[in-house]
JSON list of C-alpha atoms in Angstrom, two decimals:
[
{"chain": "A", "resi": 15, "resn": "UNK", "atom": "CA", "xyz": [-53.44, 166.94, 225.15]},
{"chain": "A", "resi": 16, "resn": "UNK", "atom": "CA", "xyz": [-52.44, 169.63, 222.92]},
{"chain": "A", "resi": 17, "resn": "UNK", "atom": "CA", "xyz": [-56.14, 171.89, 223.79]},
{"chain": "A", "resi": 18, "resn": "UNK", "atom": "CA", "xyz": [-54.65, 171.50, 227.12]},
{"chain": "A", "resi": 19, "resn": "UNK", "atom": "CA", "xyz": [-51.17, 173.20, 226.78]},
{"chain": "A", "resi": 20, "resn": "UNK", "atom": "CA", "xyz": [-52.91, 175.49, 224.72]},
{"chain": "A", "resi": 21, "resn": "UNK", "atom": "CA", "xyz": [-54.86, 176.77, 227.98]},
{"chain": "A", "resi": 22, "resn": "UNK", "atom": "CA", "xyz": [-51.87, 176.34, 230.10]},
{"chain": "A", "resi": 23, "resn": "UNK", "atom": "CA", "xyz": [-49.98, 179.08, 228.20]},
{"chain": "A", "resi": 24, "resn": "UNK", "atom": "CA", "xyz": [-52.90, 181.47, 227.69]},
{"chain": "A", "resi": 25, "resn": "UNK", "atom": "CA", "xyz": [-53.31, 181.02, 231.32]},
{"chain": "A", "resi": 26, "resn": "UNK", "atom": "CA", "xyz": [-49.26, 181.75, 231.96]},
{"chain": "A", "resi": 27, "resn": "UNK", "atom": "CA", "xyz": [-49.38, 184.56, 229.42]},
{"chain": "A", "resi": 28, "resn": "UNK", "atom": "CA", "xyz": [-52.39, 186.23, 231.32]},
{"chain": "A", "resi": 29, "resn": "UNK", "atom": "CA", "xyz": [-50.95, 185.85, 234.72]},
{"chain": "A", "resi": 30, "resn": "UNK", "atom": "CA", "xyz": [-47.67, 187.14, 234.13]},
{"chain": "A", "resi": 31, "resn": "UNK", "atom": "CA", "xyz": [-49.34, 189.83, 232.19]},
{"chain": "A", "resi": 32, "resn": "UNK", "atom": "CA", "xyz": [-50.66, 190.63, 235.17]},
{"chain": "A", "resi": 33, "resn": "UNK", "atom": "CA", "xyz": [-47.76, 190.71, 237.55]},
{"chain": "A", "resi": 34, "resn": "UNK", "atom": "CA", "xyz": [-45.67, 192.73, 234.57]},
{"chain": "A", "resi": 35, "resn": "UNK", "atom": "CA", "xyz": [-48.62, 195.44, 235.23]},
{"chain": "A", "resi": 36, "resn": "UNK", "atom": "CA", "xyz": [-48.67, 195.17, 238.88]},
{"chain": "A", "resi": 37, "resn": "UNK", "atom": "CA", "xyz": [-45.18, 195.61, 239.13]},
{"chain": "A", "resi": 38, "resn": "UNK", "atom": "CA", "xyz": [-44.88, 198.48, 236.78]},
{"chain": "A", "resi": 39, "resn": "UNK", "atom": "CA", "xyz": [-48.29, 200.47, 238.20]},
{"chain": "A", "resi": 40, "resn": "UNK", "atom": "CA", "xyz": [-47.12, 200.24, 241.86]},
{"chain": "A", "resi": 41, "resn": "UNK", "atom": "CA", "xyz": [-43.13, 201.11, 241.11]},
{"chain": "A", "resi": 42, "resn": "UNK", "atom": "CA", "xyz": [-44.46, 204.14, 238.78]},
{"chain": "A", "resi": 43, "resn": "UNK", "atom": "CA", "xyz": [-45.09, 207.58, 239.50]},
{"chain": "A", "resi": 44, "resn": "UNK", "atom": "CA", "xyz": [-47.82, 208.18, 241.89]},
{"chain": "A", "resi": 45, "resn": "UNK", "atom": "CA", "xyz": [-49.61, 211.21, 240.69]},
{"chain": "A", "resi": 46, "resn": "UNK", "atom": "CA", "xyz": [-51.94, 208.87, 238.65]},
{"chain": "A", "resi": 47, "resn": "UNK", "atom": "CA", "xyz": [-53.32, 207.66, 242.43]},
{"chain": "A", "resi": 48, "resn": "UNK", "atom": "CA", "xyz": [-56.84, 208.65, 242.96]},
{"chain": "A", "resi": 49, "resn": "UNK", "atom": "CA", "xyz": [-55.66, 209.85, 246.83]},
{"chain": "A", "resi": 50, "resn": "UNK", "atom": "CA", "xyz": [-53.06, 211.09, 247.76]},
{"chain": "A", "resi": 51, "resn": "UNK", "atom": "CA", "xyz": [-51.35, 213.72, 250.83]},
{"chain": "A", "resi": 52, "resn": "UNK", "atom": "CA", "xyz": [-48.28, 216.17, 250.41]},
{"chain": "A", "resi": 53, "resn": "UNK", "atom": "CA", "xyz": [-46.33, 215.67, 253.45]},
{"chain": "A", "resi": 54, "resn": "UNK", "atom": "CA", "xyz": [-44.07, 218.66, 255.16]},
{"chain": "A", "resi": 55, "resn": "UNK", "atom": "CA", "xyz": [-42.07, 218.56, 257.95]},
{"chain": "A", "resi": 56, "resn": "UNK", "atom": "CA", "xyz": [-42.07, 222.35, 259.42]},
{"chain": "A", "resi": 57, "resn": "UNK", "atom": "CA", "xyz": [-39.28, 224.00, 262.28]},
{"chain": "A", "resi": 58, "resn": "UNK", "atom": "CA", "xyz": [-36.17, 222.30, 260.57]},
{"chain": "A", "resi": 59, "resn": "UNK", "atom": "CA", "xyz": [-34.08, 225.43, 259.76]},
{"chain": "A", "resi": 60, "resn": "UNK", "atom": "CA", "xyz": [-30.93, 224.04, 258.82]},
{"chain": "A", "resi": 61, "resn": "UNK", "atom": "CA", "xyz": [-28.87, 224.05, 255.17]},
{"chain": "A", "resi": 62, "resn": "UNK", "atom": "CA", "xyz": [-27.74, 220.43, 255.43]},
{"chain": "A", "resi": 63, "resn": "UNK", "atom": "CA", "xyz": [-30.45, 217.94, 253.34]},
{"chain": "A", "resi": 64, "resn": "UNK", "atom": "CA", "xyz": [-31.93, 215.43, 255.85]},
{"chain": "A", "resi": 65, "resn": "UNK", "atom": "CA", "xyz": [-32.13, 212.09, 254.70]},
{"chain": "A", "resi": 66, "resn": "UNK", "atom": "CA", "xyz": [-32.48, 208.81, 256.16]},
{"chain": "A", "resi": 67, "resn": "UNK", "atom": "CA", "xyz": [-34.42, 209.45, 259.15]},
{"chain": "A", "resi": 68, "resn": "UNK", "atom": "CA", "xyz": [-37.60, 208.19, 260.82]},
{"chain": "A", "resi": 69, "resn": "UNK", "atom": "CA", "xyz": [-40.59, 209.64, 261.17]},
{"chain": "A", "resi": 70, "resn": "UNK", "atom": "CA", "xyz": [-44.21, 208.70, 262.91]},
{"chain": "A", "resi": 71, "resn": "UNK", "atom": "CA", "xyz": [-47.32, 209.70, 260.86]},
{"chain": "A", "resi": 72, "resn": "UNK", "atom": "CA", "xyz": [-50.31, 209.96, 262.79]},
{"chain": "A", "resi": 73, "resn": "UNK", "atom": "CA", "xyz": [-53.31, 209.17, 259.81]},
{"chain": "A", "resi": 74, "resn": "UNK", "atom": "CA", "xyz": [-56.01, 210.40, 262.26]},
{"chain": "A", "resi": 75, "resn": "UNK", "atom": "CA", "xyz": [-59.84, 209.33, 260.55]},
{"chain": "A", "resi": 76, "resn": "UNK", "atom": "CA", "xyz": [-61.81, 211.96, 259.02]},
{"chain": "A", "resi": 77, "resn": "UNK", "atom": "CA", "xyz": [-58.37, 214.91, 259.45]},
{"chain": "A", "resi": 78, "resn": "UNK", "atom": "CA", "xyz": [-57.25, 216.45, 256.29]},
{"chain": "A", "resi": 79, "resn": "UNK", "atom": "CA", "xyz": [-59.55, 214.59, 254.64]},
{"chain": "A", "resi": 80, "resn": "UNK", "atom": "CA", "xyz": [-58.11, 210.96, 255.42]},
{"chain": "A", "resi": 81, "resn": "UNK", "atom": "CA", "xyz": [-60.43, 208.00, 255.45]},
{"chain": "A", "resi": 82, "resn": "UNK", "atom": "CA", "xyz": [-59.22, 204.17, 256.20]},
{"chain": "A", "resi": 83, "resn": "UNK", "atom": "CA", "xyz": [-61.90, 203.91, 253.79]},
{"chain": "A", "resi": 84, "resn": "UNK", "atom": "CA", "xyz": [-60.34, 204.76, 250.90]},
{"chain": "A", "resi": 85, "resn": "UNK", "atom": "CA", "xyz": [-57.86, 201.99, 250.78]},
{"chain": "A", "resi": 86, "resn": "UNK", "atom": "CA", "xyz": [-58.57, 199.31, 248.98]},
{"chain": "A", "resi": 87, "resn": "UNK", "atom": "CA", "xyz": [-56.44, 196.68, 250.54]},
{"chain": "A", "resi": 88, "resn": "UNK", "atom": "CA", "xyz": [-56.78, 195.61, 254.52]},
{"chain": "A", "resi": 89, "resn": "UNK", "atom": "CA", "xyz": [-54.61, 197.27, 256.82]},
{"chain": "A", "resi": 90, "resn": "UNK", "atom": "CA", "xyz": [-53.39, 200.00, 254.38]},
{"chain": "A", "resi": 91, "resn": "UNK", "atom": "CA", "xyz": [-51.28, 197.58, 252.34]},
{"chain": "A", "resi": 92, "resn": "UNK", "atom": "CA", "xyz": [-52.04, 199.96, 249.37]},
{"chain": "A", "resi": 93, "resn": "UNK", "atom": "CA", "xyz": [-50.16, 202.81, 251.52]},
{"chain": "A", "resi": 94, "resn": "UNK", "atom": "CA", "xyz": [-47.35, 204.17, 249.73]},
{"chain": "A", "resi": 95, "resn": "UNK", "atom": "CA", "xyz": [-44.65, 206.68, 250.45]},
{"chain": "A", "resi": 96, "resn": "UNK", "atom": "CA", "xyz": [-42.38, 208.48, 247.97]},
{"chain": "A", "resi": 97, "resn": "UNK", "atom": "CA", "xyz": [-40.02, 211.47, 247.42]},
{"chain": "A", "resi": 98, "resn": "UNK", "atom": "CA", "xyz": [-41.14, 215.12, 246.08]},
{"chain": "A", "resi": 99, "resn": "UNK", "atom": "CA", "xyz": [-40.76, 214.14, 242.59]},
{"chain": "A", "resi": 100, "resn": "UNK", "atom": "CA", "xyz": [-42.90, 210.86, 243.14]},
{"chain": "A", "resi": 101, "resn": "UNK", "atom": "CA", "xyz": [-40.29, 208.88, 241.00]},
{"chain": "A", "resi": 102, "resn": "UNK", "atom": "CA", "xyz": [-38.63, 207.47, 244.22]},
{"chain": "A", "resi": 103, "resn": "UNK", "atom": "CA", "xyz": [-41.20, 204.68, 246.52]},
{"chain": "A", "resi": 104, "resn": "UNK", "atom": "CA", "xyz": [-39.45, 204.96, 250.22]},
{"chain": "A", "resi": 105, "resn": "UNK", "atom": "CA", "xyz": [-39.45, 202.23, 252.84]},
{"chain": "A", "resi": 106, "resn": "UNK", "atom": "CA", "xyz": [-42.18, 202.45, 255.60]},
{"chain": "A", "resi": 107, "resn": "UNK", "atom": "CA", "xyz": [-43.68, 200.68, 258.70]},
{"chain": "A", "resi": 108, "resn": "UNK", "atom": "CA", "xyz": [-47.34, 200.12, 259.70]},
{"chain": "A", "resi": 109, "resn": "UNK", "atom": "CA", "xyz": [-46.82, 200.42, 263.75]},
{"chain": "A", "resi": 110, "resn": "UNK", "atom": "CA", "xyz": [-50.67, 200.11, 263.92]},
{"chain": "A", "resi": 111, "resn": "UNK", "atom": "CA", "xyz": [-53.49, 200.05, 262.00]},
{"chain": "A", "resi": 112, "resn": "UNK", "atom": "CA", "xyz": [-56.94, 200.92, 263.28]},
{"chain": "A", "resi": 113, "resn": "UNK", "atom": "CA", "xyz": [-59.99, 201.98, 260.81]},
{"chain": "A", "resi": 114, "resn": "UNK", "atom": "CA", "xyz": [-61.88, 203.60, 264.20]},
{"chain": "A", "resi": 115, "resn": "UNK", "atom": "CA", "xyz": [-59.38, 205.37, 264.78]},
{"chain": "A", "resi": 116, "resn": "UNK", "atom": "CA", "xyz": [-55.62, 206.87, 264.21]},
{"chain": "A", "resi": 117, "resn": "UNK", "atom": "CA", "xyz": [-53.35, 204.50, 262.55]},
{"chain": "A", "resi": 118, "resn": "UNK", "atom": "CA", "xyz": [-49.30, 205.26, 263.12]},
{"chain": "A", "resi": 119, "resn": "UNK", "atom": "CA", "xyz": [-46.99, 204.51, 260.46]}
]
C-alpha cells in the first residue's frame, strides 16, 4: 500500500510538472519558436492606434515560406498570434484549415 502512493505522487508530481511547463512555454515569449512570420498590415495612414479589429490571414502552402508541415499539432492548433513585442498571445479563429491548400484564419 504505501509503494503504491509512493507511485501515485511521483506520477502527480510529473504530470503537473508537465502542465506547469506547458503552460509557461506556450504563454511565454515567442521568439524561442523554431517558425515564425512578422505580420504588417500596409495602406493604413492614419495617427489613431488600431486595435481590436479582425483580420483574415490567407496561410497559402509553399508562399513566404509557409508549410502546414511545419506544425506539429493537427489543424494548426500550435498556431499562435501575438503583439510586436511577442509578450502579448492575441485571440484568433481557424475559419478553415486545409494542408493542400490555403488555410484562412
Amino acid at each position: 500500500m504505501l509503494r503504491y502512493r509512493y507511485i501515485n505522487k511521483v506520477i502527480l508530481l510529473i504530470v503537473s510538472s508537465f502542465f506547469t511547463f506547458s503552460f509557461n512555454s506556450s504563454a511565454g515569449l515567442f521568439s524561442s519558436w523554431r517558425y515564425w512570420m512578422k505580420i504588417d498590415f500596409s495602406g493604413y495612414n492614419k495617427s489613431e492606434v488600431l486595435t481590436n479589429f479582425p483580420v483574415l490571414i490567407a496561410f497559402v502552402e509553399g508562399r513566404n515560406g509557409f508549410k502546414h508541415s511545419q506544425f506539429i499539432l493537427p489543424q494548426g492548433g500550435d498556431l499562435r498570434f501575438s503583439t510586436a513585442d511577442e509578450n502579448t498571445e492575441l485571440p484568433y479563429e481557424i475559419e478553415k484549415w486545409d494542408t493542400n491548400g490555403t488555410s484562412l484564419v
